[in-house]
N, CA, C and O atoms as a DFTB+ gen file, in Angstrom:
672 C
 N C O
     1  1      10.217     208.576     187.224
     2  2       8.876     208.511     187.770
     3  2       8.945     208.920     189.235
     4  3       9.707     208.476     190.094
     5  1       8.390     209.468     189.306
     6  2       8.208     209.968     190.911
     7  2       7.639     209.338     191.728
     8  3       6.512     209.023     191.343
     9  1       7.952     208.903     192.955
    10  2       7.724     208.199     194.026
    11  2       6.314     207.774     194.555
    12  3       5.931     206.637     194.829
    13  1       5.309     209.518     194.671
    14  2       4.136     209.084     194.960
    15  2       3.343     208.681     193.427
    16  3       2.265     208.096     193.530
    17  1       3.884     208.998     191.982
    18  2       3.041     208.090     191.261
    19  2       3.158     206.760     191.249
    20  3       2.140     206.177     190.877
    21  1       4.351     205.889     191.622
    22  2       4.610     204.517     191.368
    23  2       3.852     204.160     193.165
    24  3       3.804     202.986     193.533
    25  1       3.465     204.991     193.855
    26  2       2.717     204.424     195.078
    27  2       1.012     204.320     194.436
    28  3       0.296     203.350     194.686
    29  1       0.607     205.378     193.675
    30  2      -0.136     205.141     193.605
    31  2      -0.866     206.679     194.104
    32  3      -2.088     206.825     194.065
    33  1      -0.189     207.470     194.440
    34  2      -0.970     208.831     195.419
    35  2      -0.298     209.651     194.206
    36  3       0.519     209.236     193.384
    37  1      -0.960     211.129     194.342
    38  2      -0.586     212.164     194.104
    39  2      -1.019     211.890     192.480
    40  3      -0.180     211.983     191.584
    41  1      -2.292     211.576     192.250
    42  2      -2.661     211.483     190.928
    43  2      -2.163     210.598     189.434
    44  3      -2.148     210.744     188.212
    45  1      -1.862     209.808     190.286
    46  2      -1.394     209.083     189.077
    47  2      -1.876     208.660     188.228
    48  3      -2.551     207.731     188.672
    49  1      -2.028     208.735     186.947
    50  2      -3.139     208.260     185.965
    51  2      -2.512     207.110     185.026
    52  3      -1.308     206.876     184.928
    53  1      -3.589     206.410     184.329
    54  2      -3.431     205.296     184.203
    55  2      -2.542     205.705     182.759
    56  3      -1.600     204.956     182.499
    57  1      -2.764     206.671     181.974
    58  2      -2.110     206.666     180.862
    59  2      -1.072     207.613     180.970
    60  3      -0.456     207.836     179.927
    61  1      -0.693     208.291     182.101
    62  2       0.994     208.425     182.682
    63  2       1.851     207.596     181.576
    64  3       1.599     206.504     181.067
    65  1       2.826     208.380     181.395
    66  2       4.136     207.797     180.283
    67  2       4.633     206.752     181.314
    68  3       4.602     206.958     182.527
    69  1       4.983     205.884     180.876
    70  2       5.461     204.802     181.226
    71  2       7.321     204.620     180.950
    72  3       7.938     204.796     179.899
    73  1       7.884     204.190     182.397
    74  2       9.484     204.866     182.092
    75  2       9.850     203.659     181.823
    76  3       9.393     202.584     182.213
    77  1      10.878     203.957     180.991
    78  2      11.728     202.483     180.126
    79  2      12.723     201.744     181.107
    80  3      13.069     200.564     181.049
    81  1      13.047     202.564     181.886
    82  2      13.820     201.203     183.081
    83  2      12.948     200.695     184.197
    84  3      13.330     199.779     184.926
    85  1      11.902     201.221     184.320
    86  2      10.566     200.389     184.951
    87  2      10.226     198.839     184.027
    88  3      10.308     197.679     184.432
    89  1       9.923     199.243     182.987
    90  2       9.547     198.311     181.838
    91  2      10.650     197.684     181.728
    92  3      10.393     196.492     181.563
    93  1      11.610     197.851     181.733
    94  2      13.251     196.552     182.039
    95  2      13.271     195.695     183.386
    96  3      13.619     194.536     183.610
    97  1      12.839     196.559     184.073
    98  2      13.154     196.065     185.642
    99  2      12.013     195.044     185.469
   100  3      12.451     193.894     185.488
   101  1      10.999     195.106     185.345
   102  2       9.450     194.615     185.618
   103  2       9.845     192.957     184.339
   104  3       9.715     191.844     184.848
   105  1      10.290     193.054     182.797
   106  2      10.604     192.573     182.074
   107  2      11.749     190.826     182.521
   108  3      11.635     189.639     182.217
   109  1      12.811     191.693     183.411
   110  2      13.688     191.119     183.808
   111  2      13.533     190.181     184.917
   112  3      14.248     189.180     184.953
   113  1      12.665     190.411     185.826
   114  2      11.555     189.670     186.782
   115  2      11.075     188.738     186.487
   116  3      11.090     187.594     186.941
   117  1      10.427     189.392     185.366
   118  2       9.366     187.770     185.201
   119  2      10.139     186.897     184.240
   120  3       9.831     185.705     184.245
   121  1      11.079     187.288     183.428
   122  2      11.916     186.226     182.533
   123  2      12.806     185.168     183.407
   124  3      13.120     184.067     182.956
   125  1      13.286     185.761     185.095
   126  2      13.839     185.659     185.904
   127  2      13.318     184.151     186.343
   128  3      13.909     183.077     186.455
   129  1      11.827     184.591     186.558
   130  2      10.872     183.636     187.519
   131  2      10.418     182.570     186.391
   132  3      10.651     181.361     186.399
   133  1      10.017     182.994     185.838
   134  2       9.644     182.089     184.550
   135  2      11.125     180.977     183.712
   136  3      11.187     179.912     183.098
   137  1      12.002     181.947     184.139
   138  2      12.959     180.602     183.973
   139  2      13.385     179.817     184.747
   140  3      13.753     178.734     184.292
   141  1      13.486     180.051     186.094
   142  2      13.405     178.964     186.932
   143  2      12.632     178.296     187.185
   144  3      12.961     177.246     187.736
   145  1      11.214     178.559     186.913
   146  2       9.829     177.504     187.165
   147  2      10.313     176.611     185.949
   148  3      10.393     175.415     186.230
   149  1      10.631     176.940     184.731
   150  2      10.957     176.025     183.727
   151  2      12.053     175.037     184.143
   152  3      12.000     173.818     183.977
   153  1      13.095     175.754     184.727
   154  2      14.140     174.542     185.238
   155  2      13.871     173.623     186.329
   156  3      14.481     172.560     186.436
   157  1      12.677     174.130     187.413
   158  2      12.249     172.759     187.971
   159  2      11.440     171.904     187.576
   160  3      10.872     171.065     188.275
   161  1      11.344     172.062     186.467
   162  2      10.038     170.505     185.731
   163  2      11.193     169.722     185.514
   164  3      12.392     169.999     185.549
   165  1      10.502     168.572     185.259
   166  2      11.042     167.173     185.704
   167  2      11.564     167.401     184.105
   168  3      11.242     168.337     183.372
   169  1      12.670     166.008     183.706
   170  2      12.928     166.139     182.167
   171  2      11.901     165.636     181.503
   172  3      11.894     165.764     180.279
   173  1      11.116     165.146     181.986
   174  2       9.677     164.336     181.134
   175  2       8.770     165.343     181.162
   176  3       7.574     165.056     181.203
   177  1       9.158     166.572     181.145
   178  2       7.801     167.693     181.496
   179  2       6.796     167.632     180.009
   180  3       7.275     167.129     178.992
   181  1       5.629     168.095     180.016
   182  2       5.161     168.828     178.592
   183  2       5.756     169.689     178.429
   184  3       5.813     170.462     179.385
   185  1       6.545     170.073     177.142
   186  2       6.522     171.493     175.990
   187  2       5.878     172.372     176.550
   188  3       4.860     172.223     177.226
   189  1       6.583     173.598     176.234
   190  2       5.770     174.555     176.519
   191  2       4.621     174.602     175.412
   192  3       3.460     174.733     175.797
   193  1       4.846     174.521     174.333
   194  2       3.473     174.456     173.658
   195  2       2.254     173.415     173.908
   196  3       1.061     173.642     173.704
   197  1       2.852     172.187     174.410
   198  2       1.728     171.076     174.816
   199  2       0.956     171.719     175.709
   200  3      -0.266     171.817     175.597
   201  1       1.783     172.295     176.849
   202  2       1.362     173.089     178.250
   203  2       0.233     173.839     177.724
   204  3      -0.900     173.796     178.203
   205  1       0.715     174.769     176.363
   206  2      -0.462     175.959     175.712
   207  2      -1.366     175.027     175.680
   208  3      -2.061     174.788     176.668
   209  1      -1.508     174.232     174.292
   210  2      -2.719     173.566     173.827
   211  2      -3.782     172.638     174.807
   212  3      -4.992     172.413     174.783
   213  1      -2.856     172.307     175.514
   214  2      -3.652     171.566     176.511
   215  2      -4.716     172.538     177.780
   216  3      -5.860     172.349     178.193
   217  1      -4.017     173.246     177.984
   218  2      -4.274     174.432     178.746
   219  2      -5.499     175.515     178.278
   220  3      -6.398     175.952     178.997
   221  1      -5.242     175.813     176.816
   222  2      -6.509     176.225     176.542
   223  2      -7.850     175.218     176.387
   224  3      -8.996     175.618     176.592
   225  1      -7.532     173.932     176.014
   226  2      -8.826     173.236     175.641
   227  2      -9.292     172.766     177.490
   228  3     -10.365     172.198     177.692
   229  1      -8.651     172.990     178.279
   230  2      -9.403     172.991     179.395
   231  2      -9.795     174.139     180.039
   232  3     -10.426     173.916     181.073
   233  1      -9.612     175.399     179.739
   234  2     -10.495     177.250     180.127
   235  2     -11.380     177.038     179.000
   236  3     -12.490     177.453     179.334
   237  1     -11.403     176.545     177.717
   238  2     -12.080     176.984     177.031
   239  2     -13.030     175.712     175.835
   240  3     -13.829     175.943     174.928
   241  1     -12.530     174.523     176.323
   242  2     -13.287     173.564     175.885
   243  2     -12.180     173.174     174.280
   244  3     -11.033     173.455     173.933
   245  1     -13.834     172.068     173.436
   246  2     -12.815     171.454     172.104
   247  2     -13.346     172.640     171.300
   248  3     -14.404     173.270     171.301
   249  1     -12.174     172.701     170.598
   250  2     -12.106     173.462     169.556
   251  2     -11.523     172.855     167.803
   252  3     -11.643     171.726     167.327
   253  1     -11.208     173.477     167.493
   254  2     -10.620     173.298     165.996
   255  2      -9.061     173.013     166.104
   256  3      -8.763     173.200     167.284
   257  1      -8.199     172.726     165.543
   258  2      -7.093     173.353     165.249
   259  2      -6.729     174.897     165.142
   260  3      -6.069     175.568     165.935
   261  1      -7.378     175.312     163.863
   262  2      -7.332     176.666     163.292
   263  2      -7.417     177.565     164.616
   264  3      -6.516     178.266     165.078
   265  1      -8.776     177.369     165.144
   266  2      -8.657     178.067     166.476
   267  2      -8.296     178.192     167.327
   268  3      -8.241     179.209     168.019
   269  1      -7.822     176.812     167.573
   270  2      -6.351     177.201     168.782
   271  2      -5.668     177.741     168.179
   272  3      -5.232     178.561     168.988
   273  1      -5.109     177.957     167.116
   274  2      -3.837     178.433     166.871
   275  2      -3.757     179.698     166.759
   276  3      -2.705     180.328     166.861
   277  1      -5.070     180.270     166.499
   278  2      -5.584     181.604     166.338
   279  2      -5.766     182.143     167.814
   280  3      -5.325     183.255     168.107
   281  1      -6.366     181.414     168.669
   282  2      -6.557     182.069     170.055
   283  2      -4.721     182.304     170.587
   284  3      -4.358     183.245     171.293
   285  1      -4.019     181.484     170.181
   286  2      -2.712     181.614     170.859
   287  2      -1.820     182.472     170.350
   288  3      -0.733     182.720     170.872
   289  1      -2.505     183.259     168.670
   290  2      -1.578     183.924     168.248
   291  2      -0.216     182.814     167.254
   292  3       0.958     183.183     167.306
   293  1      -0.486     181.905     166.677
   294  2       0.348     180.689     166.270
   295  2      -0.647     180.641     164.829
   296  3      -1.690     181.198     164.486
   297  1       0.489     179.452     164.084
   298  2       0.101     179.569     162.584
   299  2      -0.413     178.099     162.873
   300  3       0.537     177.456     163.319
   301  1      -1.550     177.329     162.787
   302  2      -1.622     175.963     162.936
   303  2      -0.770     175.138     162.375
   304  3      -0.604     174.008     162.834
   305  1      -0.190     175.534     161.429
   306  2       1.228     174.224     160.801
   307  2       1.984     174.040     161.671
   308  3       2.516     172.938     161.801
   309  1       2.322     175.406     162.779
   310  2       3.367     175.317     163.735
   311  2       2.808     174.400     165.052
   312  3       3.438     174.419     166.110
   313  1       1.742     173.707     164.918
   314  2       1.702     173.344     166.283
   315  2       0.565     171.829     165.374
   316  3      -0.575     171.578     165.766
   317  1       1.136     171.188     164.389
   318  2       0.854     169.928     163.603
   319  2       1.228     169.127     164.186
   320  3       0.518     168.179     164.523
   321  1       2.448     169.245     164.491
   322  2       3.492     167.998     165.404
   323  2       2.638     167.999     166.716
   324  3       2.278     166.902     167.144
   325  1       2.190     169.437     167.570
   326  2       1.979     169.148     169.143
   327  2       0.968     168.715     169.172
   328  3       0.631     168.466     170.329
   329  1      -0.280     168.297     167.927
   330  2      -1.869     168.130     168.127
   331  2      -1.033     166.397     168.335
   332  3      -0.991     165.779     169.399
   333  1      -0.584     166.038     167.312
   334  2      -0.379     164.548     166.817
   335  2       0.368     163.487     167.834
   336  3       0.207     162.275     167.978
   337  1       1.437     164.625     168.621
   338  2       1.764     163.809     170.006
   339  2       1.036     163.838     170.966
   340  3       1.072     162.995     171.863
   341  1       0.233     164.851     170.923
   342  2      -0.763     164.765     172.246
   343  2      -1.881     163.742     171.807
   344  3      -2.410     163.064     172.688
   345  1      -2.218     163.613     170.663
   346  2      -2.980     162.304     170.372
   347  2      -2.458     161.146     170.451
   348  3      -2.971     160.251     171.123
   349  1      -1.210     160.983     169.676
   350  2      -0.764     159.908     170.266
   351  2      -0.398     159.101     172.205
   352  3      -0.574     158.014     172.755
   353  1       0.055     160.188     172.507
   354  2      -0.185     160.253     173.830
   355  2      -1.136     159.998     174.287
   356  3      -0.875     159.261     175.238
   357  1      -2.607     160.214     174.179
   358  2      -4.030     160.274     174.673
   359  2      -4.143     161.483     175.157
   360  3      -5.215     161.482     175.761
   361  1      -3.692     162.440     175.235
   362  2      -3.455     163.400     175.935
   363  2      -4.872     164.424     175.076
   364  3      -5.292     165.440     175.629
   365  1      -5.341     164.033     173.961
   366  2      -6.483     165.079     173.453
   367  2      -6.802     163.770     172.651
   368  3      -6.127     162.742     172.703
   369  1      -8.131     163.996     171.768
   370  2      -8.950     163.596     170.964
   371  2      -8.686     164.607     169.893
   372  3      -8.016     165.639     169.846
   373  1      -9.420     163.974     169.075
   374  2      -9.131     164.432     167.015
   375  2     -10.102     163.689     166.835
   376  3     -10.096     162.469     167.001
   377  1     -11.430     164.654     166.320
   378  2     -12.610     164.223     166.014
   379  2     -13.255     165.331     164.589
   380  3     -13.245     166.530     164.311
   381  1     -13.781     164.012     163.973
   382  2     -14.363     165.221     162.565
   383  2     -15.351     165.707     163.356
   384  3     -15.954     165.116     164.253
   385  1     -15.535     167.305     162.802
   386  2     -16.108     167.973     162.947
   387  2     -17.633     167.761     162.554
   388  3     -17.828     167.181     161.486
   389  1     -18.733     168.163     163.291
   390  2     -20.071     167.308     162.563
   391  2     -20.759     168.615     161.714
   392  3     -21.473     168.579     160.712
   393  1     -20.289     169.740     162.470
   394  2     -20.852     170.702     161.494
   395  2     -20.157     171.269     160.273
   396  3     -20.728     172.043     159.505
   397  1     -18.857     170.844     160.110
   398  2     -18.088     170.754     158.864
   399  2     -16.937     169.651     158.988
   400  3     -16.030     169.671     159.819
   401  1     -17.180     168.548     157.860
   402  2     -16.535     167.083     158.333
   403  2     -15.362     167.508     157.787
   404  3     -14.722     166.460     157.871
   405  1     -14.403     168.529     157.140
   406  2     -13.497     168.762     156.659
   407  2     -12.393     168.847     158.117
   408  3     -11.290     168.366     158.377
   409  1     -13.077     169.463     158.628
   410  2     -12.326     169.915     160.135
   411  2     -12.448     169.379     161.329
   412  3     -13.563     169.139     161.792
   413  1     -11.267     169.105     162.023
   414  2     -11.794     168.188     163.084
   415  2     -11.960     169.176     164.388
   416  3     -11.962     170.390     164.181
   417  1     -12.120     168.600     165.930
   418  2     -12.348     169.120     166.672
   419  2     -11.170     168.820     167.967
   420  3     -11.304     167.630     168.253
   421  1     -10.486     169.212     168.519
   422  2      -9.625     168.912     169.659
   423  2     -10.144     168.825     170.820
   424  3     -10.580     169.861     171.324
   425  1     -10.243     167.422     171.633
   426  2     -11.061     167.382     173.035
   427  2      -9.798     167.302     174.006
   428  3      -8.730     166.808     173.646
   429  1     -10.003     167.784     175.147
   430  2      -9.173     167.679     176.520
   431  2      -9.642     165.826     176.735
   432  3     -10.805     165.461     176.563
   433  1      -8.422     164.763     177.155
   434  2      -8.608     163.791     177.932
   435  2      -8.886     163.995     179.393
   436  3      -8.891     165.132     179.865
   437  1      -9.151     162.774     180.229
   438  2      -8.777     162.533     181.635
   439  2      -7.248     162.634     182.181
   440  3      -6.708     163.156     183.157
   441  1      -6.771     161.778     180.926
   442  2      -5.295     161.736     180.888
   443  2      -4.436     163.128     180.779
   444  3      -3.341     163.303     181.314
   445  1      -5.286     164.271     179.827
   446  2      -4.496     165.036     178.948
   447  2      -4.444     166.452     180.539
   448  3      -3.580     167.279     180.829
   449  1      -5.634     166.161     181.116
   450  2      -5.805     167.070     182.142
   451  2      -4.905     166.222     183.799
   452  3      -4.616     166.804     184.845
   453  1      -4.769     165.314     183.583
   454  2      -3.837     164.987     184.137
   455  2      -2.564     165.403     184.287
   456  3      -2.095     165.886     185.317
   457  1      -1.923     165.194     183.125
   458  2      -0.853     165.859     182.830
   459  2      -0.573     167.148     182.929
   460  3       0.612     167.457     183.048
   461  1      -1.586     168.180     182.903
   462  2      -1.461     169.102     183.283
   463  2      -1.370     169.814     184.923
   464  3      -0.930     170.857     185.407
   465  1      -2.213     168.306     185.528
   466  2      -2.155     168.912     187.185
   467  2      -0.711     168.436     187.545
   468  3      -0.268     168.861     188.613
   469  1      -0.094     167.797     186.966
   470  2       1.359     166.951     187.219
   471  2       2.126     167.982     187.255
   472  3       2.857     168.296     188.195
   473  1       1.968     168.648     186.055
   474  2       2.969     169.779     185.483
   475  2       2.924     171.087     186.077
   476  3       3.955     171.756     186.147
   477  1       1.858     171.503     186.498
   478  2       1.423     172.615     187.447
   479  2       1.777     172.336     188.727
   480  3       2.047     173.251     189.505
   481  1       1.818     171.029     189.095
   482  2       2.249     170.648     190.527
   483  2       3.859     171.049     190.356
   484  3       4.361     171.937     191.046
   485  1       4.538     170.372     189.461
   486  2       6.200     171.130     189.929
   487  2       6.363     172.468     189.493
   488  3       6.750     173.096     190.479
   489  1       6.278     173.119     188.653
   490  2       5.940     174.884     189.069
   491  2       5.653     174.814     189.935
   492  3       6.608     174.892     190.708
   493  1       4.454     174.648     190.557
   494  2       3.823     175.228     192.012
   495  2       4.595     174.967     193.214
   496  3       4.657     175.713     194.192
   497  1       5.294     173.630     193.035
   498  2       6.160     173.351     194.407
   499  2       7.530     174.352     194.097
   500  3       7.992     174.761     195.161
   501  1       8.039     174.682     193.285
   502  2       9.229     175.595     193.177
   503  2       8.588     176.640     193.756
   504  3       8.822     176.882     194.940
   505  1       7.790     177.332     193.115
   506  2       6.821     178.697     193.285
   507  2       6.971     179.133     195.012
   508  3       7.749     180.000     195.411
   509  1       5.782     178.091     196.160
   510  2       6.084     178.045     197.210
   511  2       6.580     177.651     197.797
   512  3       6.036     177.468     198.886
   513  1       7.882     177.214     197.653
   514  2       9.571     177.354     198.401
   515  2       9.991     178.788     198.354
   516  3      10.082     179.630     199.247
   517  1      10.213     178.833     197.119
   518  2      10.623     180.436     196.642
   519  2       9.781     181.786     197.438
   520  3      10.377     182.844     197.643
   521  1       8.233     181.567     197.870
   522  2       7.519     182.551     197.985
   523  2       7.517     182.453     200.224
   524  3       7.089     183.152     201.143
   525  1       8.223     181.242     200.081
   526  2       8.469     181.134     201.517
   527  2       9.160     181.953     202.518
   528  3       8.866     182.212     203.686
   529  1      10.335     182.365     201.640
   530  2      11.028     183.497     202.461
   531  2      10.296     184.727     202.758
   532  3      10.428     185.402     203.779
   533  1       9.504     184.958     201.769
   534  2       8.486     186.213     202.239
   535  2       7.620     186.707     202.779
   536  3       6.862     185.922     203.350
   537  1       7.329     188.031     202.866
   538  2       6.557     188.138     204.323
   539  2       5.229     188.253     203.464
   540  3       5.094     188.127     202.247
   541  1       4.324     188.517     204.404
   542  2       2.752     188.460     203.918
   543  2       2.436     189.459     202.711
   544  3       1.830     189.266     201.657
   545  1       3.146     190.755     203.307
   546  2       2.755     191.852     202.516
   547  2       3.726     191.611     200.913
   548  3       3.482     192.153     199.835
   549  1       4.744     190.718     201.201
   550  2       5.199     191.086     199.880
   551  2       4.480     189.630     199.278
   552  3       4.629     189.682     198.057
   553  1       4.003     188.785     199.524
   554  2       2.897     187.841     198.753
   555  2       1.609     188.750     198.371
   556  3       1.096     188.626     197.259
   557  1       1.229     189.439     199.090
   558  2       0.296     190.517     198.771
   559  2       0.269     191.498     197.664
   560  3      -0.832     191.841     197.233
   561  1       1.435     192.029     197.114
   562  2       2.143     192.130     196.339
   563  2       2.220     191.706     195.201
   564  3       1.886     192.354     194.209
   565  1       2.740     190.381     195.193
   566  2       2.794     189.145     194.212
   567  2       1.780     188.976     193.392
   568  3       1.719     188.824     192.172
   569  1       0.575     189.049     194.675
   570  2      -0.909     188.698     194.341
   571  2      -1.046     189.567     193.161
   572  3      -1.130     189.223     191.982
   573  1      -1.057     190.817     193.699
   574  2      -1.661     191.839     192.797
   575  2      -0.824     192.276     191.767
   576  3      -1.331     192.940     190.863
   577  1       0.475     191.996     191.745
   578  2       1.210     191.897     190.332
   579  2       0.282     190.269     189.252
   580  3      -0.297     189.931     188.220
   581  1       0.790     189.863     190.529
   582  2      -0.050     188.190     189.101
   583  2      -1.377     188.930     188.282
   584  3      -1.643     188.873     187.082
   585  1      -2.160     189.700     189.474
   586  2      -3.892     189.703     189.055
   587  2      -3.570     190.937     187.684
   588  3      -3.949     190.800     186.520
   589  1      -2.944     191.863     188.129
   590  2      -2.278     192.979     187.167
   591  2      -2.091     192.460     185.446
   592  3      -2.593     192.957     184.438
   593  1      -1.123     191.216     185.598
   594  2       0.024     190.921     184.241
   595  2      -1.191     189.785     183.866
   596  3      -0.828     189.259     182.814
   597  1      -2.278     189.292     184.233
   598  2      -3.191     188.478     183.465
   599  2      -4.140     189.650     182.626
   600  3      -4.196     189.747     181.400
   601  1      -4.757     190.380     183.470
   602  2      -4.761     191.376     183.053
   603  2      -4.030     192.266     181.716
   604  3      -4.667     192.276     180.662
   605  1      -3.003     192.835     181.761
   606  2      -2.022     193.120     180.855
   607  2      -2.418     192.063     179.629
   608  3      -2.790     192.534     178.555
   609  1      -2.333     190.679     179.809
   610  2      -2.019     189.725     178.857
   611  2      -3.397     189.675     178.377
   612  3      -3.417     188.550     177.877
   613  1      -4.632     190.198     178.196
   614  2      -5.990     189.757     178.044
   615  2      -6.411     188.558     179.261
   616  3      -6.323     188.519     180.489
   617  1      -7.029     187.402     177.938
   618  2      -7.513     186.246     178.608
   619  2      -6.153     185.378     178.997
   620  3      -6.015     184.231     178.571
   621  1      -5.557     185.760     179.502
   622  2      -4.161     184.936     180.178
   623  2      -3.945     183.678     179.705
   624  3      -3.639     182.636     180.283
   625  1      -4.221     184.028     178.171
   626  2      -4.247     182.565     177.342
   627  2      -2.806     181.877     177.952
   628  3      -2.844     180.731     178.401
   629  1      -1.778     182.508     177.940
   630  2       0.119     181.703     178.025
   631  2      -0.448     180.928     179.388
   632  3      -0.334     179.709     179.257
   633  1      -0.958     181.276     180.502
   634  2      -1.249     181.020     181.733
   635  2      -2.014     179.364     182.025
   636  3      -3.011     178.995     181.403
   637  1      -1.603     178.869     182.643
   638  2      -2.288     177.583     182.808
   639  2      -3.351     176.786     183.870
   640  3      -3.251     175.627     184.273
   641  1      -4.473     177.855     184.210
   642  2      -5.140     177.794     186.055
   643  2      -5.860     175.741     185.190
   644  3      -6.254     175.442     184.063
   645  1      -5.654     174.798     186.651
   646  2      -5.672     173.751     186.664
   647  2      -6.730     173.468     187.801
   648  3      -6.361     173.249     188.955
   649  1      -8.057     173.480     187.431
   650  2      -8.596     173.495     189.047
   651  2      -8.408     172.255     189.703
   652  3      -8.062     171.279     189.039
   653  1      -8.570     172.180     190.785
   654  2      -8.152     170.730     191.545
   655  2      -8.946     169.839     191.158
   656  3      -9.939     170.338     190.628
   657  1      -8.955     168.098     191.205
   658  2      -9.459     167.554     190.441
   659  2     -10.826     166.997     190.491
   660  3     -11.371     166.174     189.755
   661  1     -11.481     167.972     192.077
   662  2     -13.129     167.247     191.602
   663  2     -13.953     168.757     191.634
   664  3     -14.995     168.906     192.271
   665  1     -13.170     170.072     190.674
   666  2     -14.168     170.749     190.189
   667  2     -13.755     170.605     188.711
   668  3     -13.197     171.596     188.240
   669  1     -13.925     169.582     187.922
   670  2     -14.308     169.223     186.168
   671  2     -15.361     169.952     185.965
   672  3     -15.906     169.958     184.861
């Protein structure tokens, strides 16, 4: 790839072939970062799947089973166990459904969104240590890679935004 297309000048178009050690390099990054945010959660962290389920029913409200499992790309049998500990936990509600009593409905707790600002808090404190050494422009950077790869991902379902706790 040539220099002024990866700047961005000299015409670069969006459906430009895309080079395979770009797509390694870029790959290797975020598996990089993403595994160390995982190694600073505490050992009591949520699952990464609790993290999912919980995470969507607060962007996107109660839902079904079926449909979480469908919005996440998951088979609902595979995520039987994570509805039932997060209930047990308090961490969600399990409610029949009123417009079909066959099916129930999954609600976000006080508790369950709790747990999630807990859990977002140690990511986030690794995150800015790590983002400390850097200078403005390469957070600038960062920025617009993050805004980019949500992007890339659709509705950044894997992603977990936690707003602070008095915009509910």
């Amino acid at each position: 790839m040539e220099s002024s297309t990866a700047t961005g000048q000299g015409g670069g178009r969006a459906d430009a072939p895309v080079e395979p050690g770009d797509v390694a390099e870029i790959r290797r990054g975020i598996t990089a970062v993403a595994g160390r945010m995982r190694a600073s959660r505490s050992a009591d962290a949520l699952s990464s799947n609790k993290v999912v389920v919980l995470g969507r029913l607060l962007r996107h409200g109660p839902c079904t089973p079926g449909e979480l499992a469908a919005a996440e790309h998951q088979q609902p049998q595979s995520l039987t166990r994570v509805f039932a500990e997060l209930a047990r936990d308090g961490l969600l509600t399990r409610a029949r459904d009123a417009r079909d009593g066959r099916q129930s409905v999954l609600t976000l707790t006080p508790a369950g969104r709790a747990a999630l600002v807990r859990d977002a808090a140690e990511r986030d404190a690794w995150l800015a240590g790590a983002m400390g050494s850097l200078t403005e422009t390469e957070r600038q950077v960062l920025r617009l890679a993050a805004d980019l790869m949500r992007r890339m991902a659709g509705d950044g379902a894997s992603g977990v935004e936690v707003p602070p706790e008095g915009d509910k």
